[in-house]
Amino acid sequence: MVHQDLTPLEAVALAVRSEMESTDLYEKLTDRVRNPEVVTVLKELAADEEHHRVALMRLYEEMLEGQEPSIPASDGRKKIWDIDPDADFLTIMTRARDKEYDSETFYKDAAEKVRDYKTRMFFVELAETERRHAVVLQKQVEKLKEDPHWFDRAEADQFHEGP
């Protein structure tokens, strides 16, 4: 949720930080996962998050009108979903899913705070993408519950549905 006193500029800066954190998590996970289907999912999520970061950074720089950008060390939200990339896969995927839902809410709230139509629609689009990410991660959570070794499989299981 976007804090009531947060300016649109601050919201964009915090969103950049959040996207950086998500990209980093998904990239770190690809090094631990052996299942090629899951690696593909994680790489796609990381690429989406990096794309968001780049687009948000561009918006942030436009909003600064020539000032030096400063991305905060934290995105300011209470993070009950802080994620240790070395935790077990079910914990990581569950928390990553929750983070994506939290990001969806953050972007929806941010969209309501901005007056500029283009920026508002950008936040709405980001919210929808984060919702789709949460759905993808929920499918991985379900697969891990069915098969605790899903992420460790070096080959896709022919009897298991793909991501």
Tab-separated table of N, CA and C in Angstrom:
chain	number	residue	atom	x	y	z
A	1	MET	N	0.841	-1.175	0.000
A	1	MET	CA	0.000	0.000	0.000
A	1	MET	C	0.890	1.244	0.000
A	2	VAL	N	0.503	2.228	-0.760
A	2	VAL	CA	1.239	3.473	-0.842
A	2	VAL	C	0.870	4.321	0.374
A	3	HIS	N	1.877	4.768	1.105
A	3	HIS	CA	1.645	5.616	2.273
A	3	HIS	C	0.950	6.900	1.841
A	4	GLN	N	0.047	7.367	2.661
A	4	GLN	CA	-0.764	8.545	2.361
A	4	GLN	C	0.068	9.770	1.987
A	5	ASP	N	1.210	9.955	2.667
A	5	ASP	CA	2.026	11.143	2.440
A	5	ASP	C	3.068	10.975	1.344
A	6	LEU	N	3.117	9.813	0.730
A	6	LEU	CA	4.113	9.539	-0.297
A	6	LEU	C	3.777	10.315	-1.569
A	7	THR	N	4.772	11.012	-2.103
A	7	THR	CA	4.560	11.745	-3.355
A	7	THR	C	4.660	10.770	-4.527
A	8	PRO	N	4.133	11.137	-5.697
A	8	PRO	CA	4.288	10.276	-6.869
A	8	PRO	C	5.762	9.992	-7.185
A	9	LEU	N	6.618	10.998	-7.014
A	9	LEU	CA	8.047	10.802	-7.259
A	9	LEU	C	8.623	9.753	-6.303
A	10	GLU	N	8.262	9.843	-5.031
A	10	GLU	CA	8.732	8.856	-4.051
A	10	GLU	C	8.184	7.469	-4.362
A	11	ALA	N	6.935	7.402	-4.788
A	11	ALA	CA	6.333	6.108	-5.132
A	11	ALA	C	7.092	5.458	-6.283
A	12	VAL	N	7.466	6.248	-7.277
A	12	VAL	CA	8.215	5.702	-8.412
A	12	VAL	C	9.591	5.224	-7.957
A	13	ALA	N	10.258	6.004	-7.120
A	13	ALA	CA	11.577	5.601	-6.622
A	13	ALA	C	11.487	4.305	-5.829
A	14	LEU	N	10.469	4.192	-4.999
A	14	LEU	CA	10.300	2.970	-4.214
A	14	LEU	C	9.949	1.783	-5.111
A	15	ALA	N	9.186	2.043	-6.157
A	15	ALA	CA	8.851	0.979	-7.104
A	15	ALA	C	10.106	0.481	-7.820
A	16	VAL	N	11.008	1.396	-8.153
A	16	VAL	CA	12.275	0.992	-8.778
A	16	VAL	C	12.999	0.037	-7.845
A	17	ARG	N	13.090	0.382	-6.566
A	17	ARG	CA	13.767	-0.468	-5.578
A	17	ARG	C	13.102	-1.845	-5.511
A	18	SER	N	11.802	-1.872	-5.461
A	18	SER	CA	11.074	-3.133	-5.371
A	18	SER	C	11.340	-4.024	-6.588
A	19	GLU	N	11.343	-3.411	-7.773
A	19	GLU	CA	11.607	-4.182	-8.991
A	19	GLU	C	13.043	-4.722	-8.999
A	20	MET	N	13.972	-3.943	-8.464
A	20	MET	CA	15.360	-4.405	-8.370
A	20	MET	C	15.447	-5.632	-7.462
A	21	GLU	N	14.751	-5.582	-6.336
A	21	GLU	CA	14.756	-6.696	-5.392
A	21	GLU	C	14.160	-7.953	-6.021
A	22	SER	N	13.072	-7.789	-6.741
A	22	SER	CA	12.425	-8.945	-7.377
A	22	SER	C	13.306	-9.553	-8.452
A	23	THR	N	13.912	-8.711	-9.272
A	23	THR	CA	14.819	-9.200	-10.316
A	23	THR	C	15.941	-10.003	-9.684
A	24	ASP	N	16.526	-9.460	-8.638
A	24	ASP	CA	17.636	-10.119	-7.950
A	24	ASP	C	17.210	-11.482	-7.402
A	25	LEU	N	16.054	-11.550	-6.780
A	25	LEU	CA	15.571	-12.817	-6.220
A	25	LEU	C	15.401	-13.868	-7.315
A	26	TYR	N	14.704	-13.528	-8.386
A	26	TYR	CA	14.442	-14.511	-9.440
A	26	TYR	C	15.733	-14.957	-10.119
A	27	GLU	N	16.676	-14.037	-10.285
A	27	GLU	CA	17.964	-14.418	-10.884
A	27	GLU	C	18.744	-15.357	-9.965
A	28	LYS	N	18.732	-15.090	-8.663
A	28	LYS	CA	19.426	-15.969	-7.712
A	28	LYS	C	18.794	-17.361	-7.691
A	29	LEU	N	17.489	-17.408	-7.793
A	29	LEU	CA	16.805	-18.701	-7.772
A	29	LEU	C	17.145	-19.559	-8.988
A	30	THR	N	17.354	-18.917	-10.129
A	30	THR	CA	17.663	-19.712	-11.333
A	30	THR	C	18.956	-20.503	-11.137
A	31	ASP	N	19.852	-20.016	-10.279
A	31	ASP	CA	21.097	-20.737	-10.006
A	31	ASP	C	20.866	-21.961	-9.123
A	32	ARG	N	19.782	-21.964	-8.361
A	32	ARG	CA	19.501	-23.080	-7.441
A	32	ARG	C	18.575	-24.136	-8.042
A	33	VAL	N	17.757	-23.740	-8.993
A	33	VAL	CA	16.728	-24.630	-9.546
A	33	VAL	C	17.322	-25.472	-10.666
A	34	ARG	N	16.950	-26.759	-10.689
A	34	ARG	CA	17.438	-27.646	-11.745
A	34	ARG	C	16.371	-27.908	-12.812
A	35	ASN	N	15.105	-27.781	-12.463
A	35	ASN	CA	14.016	-28.068	-13.394
A	35	ASN	C	13.996	-26.995	-14.492
A	36	PRO	N	14.189	-27.408	-15.755
A	36	PRO	CA	14.254	-26.424	-16.841
A	36	PRO	C	12.959	-25.630	-17.029
A	37	GLU	N	11.824	-26.233	-16.730
A	37	GLU	CA	10.560	-25.496	-16.846
A	37	GLU	C	10.502	-24.362	-15.830
A	38	VAL	N	10.943	-24.639	-14.623
A	38	VAL	CA	10.923	-23.630	-13.567
A	38	VAL	C	11.962	-22.551	-13.861
A	39	VAL	N	13.127	-22.951	-14.361
A	39	VAL	CA	14.155	-21.977	-14.727
A	39	VAL	C	13.594	-21.007	-15.768
A	40	THR	N	12.867	-21.520	-16.739
A	40	THR	CA	12.256	-20.670	-17.761
A	40	THR	C	11.279	-19.679	-17.130
A	41	VAL	N	10.445	-20.157	-16.218
A	41	VAL	CA	9.485	-19.286	-15.534
A	41	VAL	C	10.223	-18.194	-14.769
A	42	LEU	N	11.251	-18.569	-14.032
A	42	LEU	CA	11.999	-17.600	-13.227
A	42	LEU	C	12.716	-16.573	-14.102
A	43	LYS	N	13.270	-17.029	-15.213
A	43	LYS	CA	13.942	-16.100	-16.126
A	43	LYS	C	12.947	-15.114	-16.730
A	44	GLU	N	11.747	-15.591	-17.054
A	44	GLU	CA	10.727	-14.696	-17.592
A	44	GLU	C	10.290	-13.676	-16.552
A	45	LEU	N	10.128	-14.121	-15.303
A	45	LEU	CA	9.764	-13.195	-14.239
A	45	LEU	C	10.868	-12.157	-14.036
A	46	ALA	N	12.121	-12.607	-14.003
A	46	ALA	CA	13.252	-11.678	-13.830
A	46	ALA	C	13.294	-10.670	-14.970
A	47	ALA	N	13.068	-11.128	-16.187
A	47	ALA	CA	13.086	-10.231	-17.348
A	47	ALA	C	11.962	-9.198	-17.253
A	48	ASP	N	10.770	-9.632	-16.849
A	48	ASP	CA	9.653	-8.696	-16.664
A	48	ASP	C	9.998	-7.643	-15.617
A	49	GLU	N	10.532	-8.098	-14.491
A	49	GLU	CA	10.857	-7.168	-13.413
A	49	GLU	C	11.948	-6.179	-13.848
A	50	GLU	N	12.929	-6.669	-14.598
A	50	GLU	CA	13.985	-5.777	-15.095
A	50	GLU	C	13.398	-4.768	-16.079
A	51	HIS	N	12.491	-5.220	-16.929
A	51	HIS	CA	11.812	-4.308	-17.862
A	51	HIS	C	11.054	-3.233	-17.085
A	52	HIS	N	10.365	-3.645	-16.018
A	52	HIS	CA	9.648	-2.677	-15.181
A	52	HIS	C	10.625	-1.672	-14.575
A	53	ARG	N	11.748	-2.177	-14.071
A	53	ARG	CA	12.739	-1.297	-13.446
A	53	ARG	C	13.221	-0.234	-14.432
A	54	VAL	N	13.546	-0.665	-15.645
A	54	VAL	CA	14.038	0.259	-16.661
A	54	VAL	C	12.972	1.311	-16.990
A	55	ALA	N	11.740	0.864	-17.173
A	55	ALA	CA	10.657	1.797	-17.507
A	55	ALA	C	10.383	2.755	-16.347
A	56	LEU	N	10.401	2.229	-15.130
A	56	LEU	CA	10.188	3.088	-13.966
A	56	LEU	C	11.331	4.081	-13.793
A	57	MET	N	12.546	3.635	-14.045
A	57	MET	CA	13.701	4.527	-13.921
A	57	MET	C	13.604	5.661	-14.940
A	58	ARG	N	13.146	5.335	-16.138
A	58	ARG	CA	12.958	6.361	-17.170
A	58	ARG	C	11.915	7.387	-16.705
A	59	LEU	N	10.813	6.885	-16.168
A	59	LEU	CA	9.767	7.766	-15.650
A	59	LEU	C	10.305	8.619	-14.501
A	60	TYR	N	11.050	7.996	-13.618
A	60	TYR	CA	11.628	8.689	-12.468
A	60	TYR	C	12.541	9.832	-12.928
A	61	GLU	N	13.385	9.547	-13.902
A	61	GLU	CA	14.295	10.576	-14.419
A	61	GLU	C	13.525	11.716	-15.084
A	62	GLU	N	12.437	11.387	-15.784
A	62	GLU	CA	11.598	12.436	-16.382
A	62	GLU	C	10.978	13.316	-15.296
A	63	MET	N	10.517	12.674	-14.226
A	63	MET	CA	9.881	13.413	-13.145
A	63	MET	C	10.883	14.306	-12.413
A	64	LEU	N	12.142	13.901	-12.387
A	64	LEU	CA	13.177	14.681	-11.699
A	64	LEU	C	13.590	15.924	-12.469
A	65	GLU	N	13.301	15.944	-13.746
A	65	GLU	CA	13.617	17.085	-14.610
A	65	GLU	C	15.072	17.506	-14.483
A	66	GLY	N	15.974	16.557	-14.681
A	66	GLY	CA	17.396	16.865	-14.719
A	66	GLY	C	18.139	16.707	-13.411
A	67	GLN	N	17.442	16.508	-12.307
A	67	GLN	CA	18.122	16.285	-11.035
A	67	GLN	C	18.714	14.880	-11.000
A	68	GLU	N	19.664	14.660	-10.122
A	68	GLU	CA	20.307	13.358	-9.976
A	68	GLU	C	19.343	12.374	-9.297
A	69	PRO	N	19.108	11.199	-9.896
A	69	PRO	CA	18.216	10.222	-9.265
A	69	PRO	C	18.826	9.638	-7.988
A	70	SER	N	17.971	9.335	-7.032
A	70	SER	CA	18.395	8.725	-5.779
A	70	SER	C	17.383	7.653	-5.410
A	71	ILE	N	17.794	6.405	-5.546
A	71	ILE	CA	16.895	5.295	-5.242
A	71	ILE	C	17.091	4.909	-3.778
A	72	PRO	N	16.007	4.862	-2.989
A	72	PRO	CA	16.140	4.536	-1.574
A	72	PRO	C	16.626	3.103	-1.358
A	73	ALA	N	17.253	2.866	-0.221
A	73	ALA	CA	17.768	1.532	0.113
A	73	ALA	C	16.640	0.545	0.366
A	74	SER	N	15.494	1.036	0.730
A	74	SER	CA	14.336	0.185	1.001
A	74	SER	C	13.138	0.782	0.288
A	75	ASP	N	12.165	-0.077	-0.031
A	75	ASP	CA	10.984	0.477	-0.698
A	75	ASP	C	9.957	1.001	0.303
A	76	GLY	N	10.285	0.960	1.601
A	76	GLY	CA	9.455	1.615	2.601
A	76	GLY	C	8.273	0.818	3.109
A	77	ARG	N	7.952	-0.273	2.452
A	77	ARG	CA	6.803	-1.061	2.892
A	77	ARG	C	7.217	-2.017	4.001
A	78	LYS	N	6.283	-2.319	4.904
A	78	LYS	CA	6.521	-3.334	5.911
A	78	LYS	C	6.598	-4.658	5.167
A	79	LYS	N	7.713	-5.348	5.322
A	79	LYS	CA	7.942	-6.537	4.514
A	79	LYS	C	7.808	-7.813	5.338
A	80	ILE	N	6.579	-8.207	5.533
A	80	ILE	CA	6.355	-9.470	6.225
A	80	ILE	C	6.794	-10.620	5.314
A	81	TRP	N	7.023	-10.307	4.058
A	81	TRP	CA	7.396	-11.324	3.078
A	81	TRP	C	8.863	-11.270	2.707
A	82	ASP	N	9.712	-10.659	3.557
A	82	ASP	CA	11.144	-10.659	3.241
A	82	ASP	C	11.561	-12.078	2.876
A	83	ILE	N	12.352	-12.198	1.836
A	83	ILE	CA	12.632	-13.511	1.259
A	83	ILE	C	14.120	-13.810	1.318
A	84	ASP	N	14.444	-14.918	1.945
A	84	ASP	CA	15.822	-15.414	1.975
A	84	ASP	C	15.990	-16.329	0.770
A	85	PRO	N	16.850	-15.978	-0.197
A	85	PRO	CA	16.987	-16.809	-1.402
A	85	PRO	C	17.566	-18.195	-1.125
A	86	ASP	N	18.026	-18.437	0.109
A	86	ASP	CA	18.549	-19.755	0.474
A	86	ASP	C	17.531	-20.607	1.231
A	87	ALA	N	16.341	-20.079	1.464
A	87	ALA	CA	15.296	-20.836	2.158
A	87	ALA	C	14.794	-21.967	1.262
A	88	ASP	N	13.906	-22.792	1.814
A	88	ASP	CA	13.346	-23.865	0.997
A	88	ASP	C	12.445	-23.264	-0.083
A	89	PHE	N	12.309	-23.995	-1.185
A	89	PHE	CA	11.604	-23.470	-2.355
A	89	PHE	C	10.138	-23.122	-2.071
A	90	LEU	N	9.454	-23.924	-1.281
A	90	LEU	CA	8.049	-23.635	-1.006
A	90	LEU	C	7.910	-22.309	-0.265
A	91	THR	N	8.767	-22.070	0.701
A	91	THR	CA	8.737	-20.796	1.437
A	91	THR	C	9.035	-19.635	0.502
A	92	ILE	N	10.052	-19.787	-0.323
A	92	ILE	CA	10.431	-18.719	-1.250
A	92	ILE	C	9.289	-18.407	-2.210
A	93	MET	N	8.714	-19.431	-2.805
A	93	MET	CA	7.675	-19.202	-3.811
A	93	MET	C	6.410	-18.616	-3.180
A	94	THR	N	6.092	-19.066	-1.970
A	94	THR	CA	4.919	-18.529	-1.275
A	94	THR	C	5.120	-17.050	-0.965
A	95	ARG	N	6.299	-16.709	-0.465
A	95	ARG	CA	6.578	-15.310	-0.135
A	95	ARG	C	6.707	-14.468	-1.403
A	96	ALA	N	7.295	-15.015	-2.450
A	96	ALA	CA	7.402	-14.277	-3.715
A	96	ALA	C	6.009	-14.001	-4.271
A	97	ARG	N	5.125	-14.990	-4.181
A	97	ARG	CA	3.737	-14.788	-4.622
A	97	ARG	C	3.089	-13.653	-3.831
A	98	ASP	N	3.272	-13.685	-2.514
A	98	ASP	CA	2.694	-12.645	-1.665
A	98	ASP	C	3.285	-11.273	-1.999
A	99	LYS	N	4.571	-11.236	-2.313
A	99	LYS	CA	5.225	-9.975	-2.689
A	99	LYS	C	4.621	-9.439	-3.986
A	100	GLU	N	4.345	-10.337	-4.927
A	100	GLU	CA	3.745	-9.890	-6.185
A	100	GLU	C	2.344	-9.323	-5.953
A	101	TYR	N	1.566	-9.967	-5.088
A	101	TYR	CA	0.244	-9.422	-4.767
A	101	TYR	C	0.374	-8.068	-4.062
A	102	ASP	N	1.364	-7.949	-3.178
A	102	ASP	CA	1.606	-6.686	-2.499
A	102	ASP	C	1.992	-5.600	-3.510
A	103	SER	N	2.813	-5.966	-4.490
A	103	SER	CA	3.211	-5.009	-5.522
A	103	SER	C	2.014	-4.593	-6.361
A	104	GLU	N	1.119	-5.536	-6.629
A	104	GLU	CA	-0.105	-5.191	-7.363
A	104	GLU	C	-0.872	-4.107	-6.607
A	105	THR	N	-1.042	-4.294	-5.315
A	105	THR	CA	-1.752	-3.309	-4.493
A	105	THR	C	-1.019	-1.976	-4.477
A	106	PHE	N	0.314	-2.032	-4.347
A	106	PHE	CA	1.127	-0.823	-4.346
A	106	PHE	C	0.899	-0.021	-5.627
A	107	TYR	N	0.938	-0.694	-6.772
A	107	TYR	CA	0.757	0.004	-8.046
A	107	TYR	C	-0.667	0.524	-8.228
A	108	LYS	N	-1.650	-0.219	-7.765
A	108	LYS	CA	-3.033	0.267	-7.845
A	108	LYS	C	-3.192	1.529	-7.005
A	109	ASP	N	-2.633	1.500	-5.788
A	109	ASP	CA	-2.700	2.680	-4.924
A	109	ASP	C	-1.961	3.858	-5.542
A	110	ALA	N	-0.784	3.575	-6.114
A	110	ALA	CA	0.001	4.637	-6.752
A	110	ALA	C	-0.784	5.242	-7.914
A	111	ALA	N	-1.485	4.403	-8.667
A	111	ALA	CA	-2.271	4.884	-9.801
A	111	ALA	C	-3.354	5.862	-9.343
A	112	GLU	N	-3.910	5.599	-8.186
A	112	GLU	CA	-4.955	6.482	-7.667
A	112	GLU	C	-4.401	7.825	-7.203
A	113	LYS	N	-3.113	7.870	-6.886
A	113	LYS	CA	-2.515	9.098	-6.351
A	113	LYS	C	-2.019	10.068	-7.419
A	114	VAL	N	-1.775	9.579	-8.626
A	114	VAL	CA	-1.195	10.448	-9.641
A	114	VAL	C	-2.283	11.072	-10.513
A	115	ARG	N	-2.013	12.283	-10.943
A	115	ARG	CA	-2.983	12.997	-11.795
A	115	ARG	C	-2.710	12.766	-13.274
A	116	ASP	N	-1.454	12.581	-13.611
A	116	ASP	CA	-1.062	12.400	-15.006
A	116	ASP	C	-1.627	11.078	-15.536
A	117	TYR	N	-2.407	11.171	-16.608
A	117	TYR	CA	-3.079	9.989	-17.168
A	117	TYR	C	-2.076	8.921	-17.602
A	118	LYS	N	-1.020	9.322	-18.289
A	118	LYS	CA	-0.023	8.375	-18.788
A	118	LYS	C	0.617	7.605	-17.629
A	119	THR	N	0.971	8.293	-16.576
A	119	THR	CA	1.585	7.647	-15.410
A	119	THR	C	0.585	6.743	-14.712
A	120	ARG	N	-0.643	7.209	-14.594
A	120	ARG	CA	-1.688	6.395	-13.964
A	120	ARG	C	-1.870	5.082	-14.725
A	121	MET	N	-1.958	5.162	-16.046
A	121	MET	CA	-2.152	3.945	-16.843
A	121	MET	C	-0.924	3.026	-16.770
A	122	PHE	N	0.234	3.621	-16.670
A	122	PHE	CA	1.463	2.843	-16.499
A	122	PHE	C	1.393	2.040	-15.207
A	123	PHE	N	0.985	2.686	-14.112
A	123	PHE	CA	0.847	1.982	-12.832
A	123	PHE	C	-0.228	0.902	-12.905
A	124	VAL	N	-1.314	1.179	-13.588
A	124	VAL	CA	-2.379	0.181	-13.740
A	124	VAL	C	-1.839	-1.043	-14.488
A	125	GLU	N	-1.076	-0.791	-15.546
A	125	GLU	CA	-0.476	-1.886	-16.313
A	125	GLU	C	0.497	-2.690	-15.448
A	126	LEU	N	1.305	-2.007	-14.662
A	126	LEU	CA	2.235	-2.703	-13.771
A	126	LEU	C	1.473	-3.547	-12.746
A	127	ALA	N	0.385	-3.023	-12.220
A	127	ALA	CA	-0.420	-3.769	-11.249
A	127	ALA	C	-0.932	-5.068	-11.866
A	128	GLU	N	-1.402	-4.983	-13.091
A	128	GLU	CA	-1.913	-6.179	-13.775
A	128	GLU	C	-0.799	-7.195	-14.005
A	129	THR	N	0.376	-6.736	-14.386
A	129	THR	CA	1.500	-7.651	-14.598
A	129	THR	C	1.890	-8.329	-13.292
A	130	GLU	N	1.908	-7.573	-12.202
A	130	GLU	CA	2.265	-8.162	-10.910
A	130	GLU	C	1.220	-9.197	-10.489
A	131	ARG	N	-0.051	-8.956	-10.804
A	131	ARG	CA	-1.091	-9.939	-10.503
A	131	ARG	C	-0.838	-11.221	-11.284
A	132	ARG	N	-0.483	-11.075	-12.570
A	132	ARG	CA	-0.192	-12.267	-13.382
A	132	ARG	C	1.017	-13.015	-12.823
A	133	HIS	N	2.024	-12.281	-12.356
A	133	HIS	CA	3.183	-12.934	-11.744
A	133	HIS	C	2.759	-13.754	-10.527
A	134	ALA	N	1.869	-13.186	-9.712
A	134	ALA	CA	1.399	-13.896	-8.520
A	134	ALA	C	0.684	-15.189	-8.908
A	135	VAL	N	-0.085	-15.152	-9.974
A	135	VAL	CA	-0.790	-16.351	-10.436
A	135	VAL	C	0.217	-17.408	-10.901
A	136	VAL	N	1.240	-16.988	-11.634
A	136	VAL	CA	2.288	-17.917	-12.087
A	136	VAL	C	2.987	-18.542	-10.883
A	137	LEU	N	3.304	-17.730	-9.896
A	137	LEU	CA	3.979	-18.238	-8.703
A	137	LEU	C	3.064	-19.160	-7.902
A	138	GLN	N	1.777	-18.864	-7.864
A	138	GLN	CA	0.836	-19.751	-7.172
A	138	GLN	C	0.838	-21.126	-7.816
A	139	LYS	N	0.934	-21.188	-9.128
A	139	LYS	CA	1.000	-22.496	-9.808
A	139	LYS	C	2.245	-23.255	-9.381
A	140	GLN	N	3.361	-22.540	-9.204
A	140	GLN	CA	4.588	-23.204	-8.752
A	140	GLN	C	4.449	-23.674	-7.303
A	141	VAL	N	3.761	-22.892	-6.481
A	141	VAL	CA	3.498	-23.302	-5.097
A	141	VAL	C	2.692	-24.588	-5.093
A	142	GLU	N	1.662	-24.653	-5.928
A	142	GLU	CA	0.824	-25.852	-5.998
A	142	GLU	C	1.633	-27.062	-6.465
A	143	LYS	N	2.504	-26.867	-7.442
A	143	LYS	CA	3.342	-27.971	-7.936
A	143	LYS	C	4.300	-28.450	-6.853
A	144	LEU	N	4.852	-27.511	-6.099
A	144	LEU	CA	5.755	-27.894	-5.012
A	144	LEU	C	5.014	-28.642	-3.908
A	145	LYS	N	3.780	-28.291	-3.667
A	145	LYS	CA	2.984	-29.012	-2.663
A	145	LYS	C	2.689	-30.431	-3.135
A	146	GLU	N	2.432	-30.593	-4.427
A	146	GLU	CA	2.205	-31.915	-5.012
A	146	GLU	C	3.486	-32.737	-5.028
A	147	ASP	N	4.571	-32.084	-5.367
A	147	ASP	CA	5.856	-32.751	-5.562
A	147	ASP	C	6.959	-31.870	-4.969
A	148	PRO	N	7.382	-32.144	-3.739
A	148	PRO	CA	8.409	-31.325	-3.085
A	148	PRO	C	9.743	-31.271	-3.841
A	149	HIS	N	9.936	-32.180	-4.795
A	149	HIS	CA	11.183	-32.214	-5.564
A	149	HIS	C	11.040	-31.563	-6.946
A	150	TRP	N	9.916	-30.887	-7.183
A	150	TRP	CA	9.621	-30.298	-8.485
A	150	TRP	C	10.757	-29.403	-8.985
A	151	PHE	N	11.310	-28.573	-8.125
A	151	PHE	CA	12.364	-27.652	-8.544
A	151	PHE	C	13.709	-28.340	-8.746
A	152	ASP	N	13.857	-29.537	-8.173
A	152	ASP	CA	15.127	-30.260	-8.246
A	152	ASP	C	15.222	-31.200	-9.441
A	153	ARG	N	14.137	-31.390	-10.149
A	153	ARG	CA	14.145	-32.319	-11.277
A	153	ARG	C	14.995	-31.747	-12.413
A	154	ALA	N	15.991	-32.514	-12.831
A	154	ALA	CA	16.859	-32.063	-13.924
A	154	ALA	C	16.140	-32.114	-15.260
A	155	GLU	N	15.120	-32.948	-15.339
A	155	GLU	CA	14.314	-33.050	-16.556
A	155	GLU	C	12.860	-32.867	-16.173
A	156	ALA	N	12.104	-32.287	-17.085
A	156	ALA	CA	10.682	-32.110	-16.839
A	156	ALA	C	10.027	-33.477	-16.748
A	157	ASP	N	9.101	-33.606	-15.838
A	157	ASP	CA	8.368	-34.851	-15.630
A	157	ASP	C	7.279	-34.938	-16.699
A	158	GLN	N	7.300	-35.986	-17.500
A	158	GLN	CA	6.332	-36.091	-18.587
A	158	GLN	C	4.897	-36.207	-18.093
A	159	PHE	N	4.706	-36.596	-16.815
A	159	PHE	CA	3.353	-36.740	-16.287
A	159	PHE	C	2.900	-35.509	-15.512
A	160	HIS	N	3.775	-34.552	-15.427
A	160	HIS	CA	3.470	-33.341	-14.673
A	160	HIS	C	3.169	-32.209	-15.654
A	161	GLU	N	2.118	-31.460	-15.394
A	161	GLU	CA	1.785	-30.327	-16.255
A	161	GLU	C	2.855	-29.267	-16.137
A	162	GLY	N	3.125	-28.586	-17.238
A	162	GLY	CA	4.120	-27.509	-17.259
A	162	GLY	C	3.651	-26.285	-16.519
A	163	PRO	N	4.509	-25.264	-16.447
A	163	PRO	CA	4.161	-24.046	-15.703
A	163	PRO	C	3.030	-23.267	-16.334
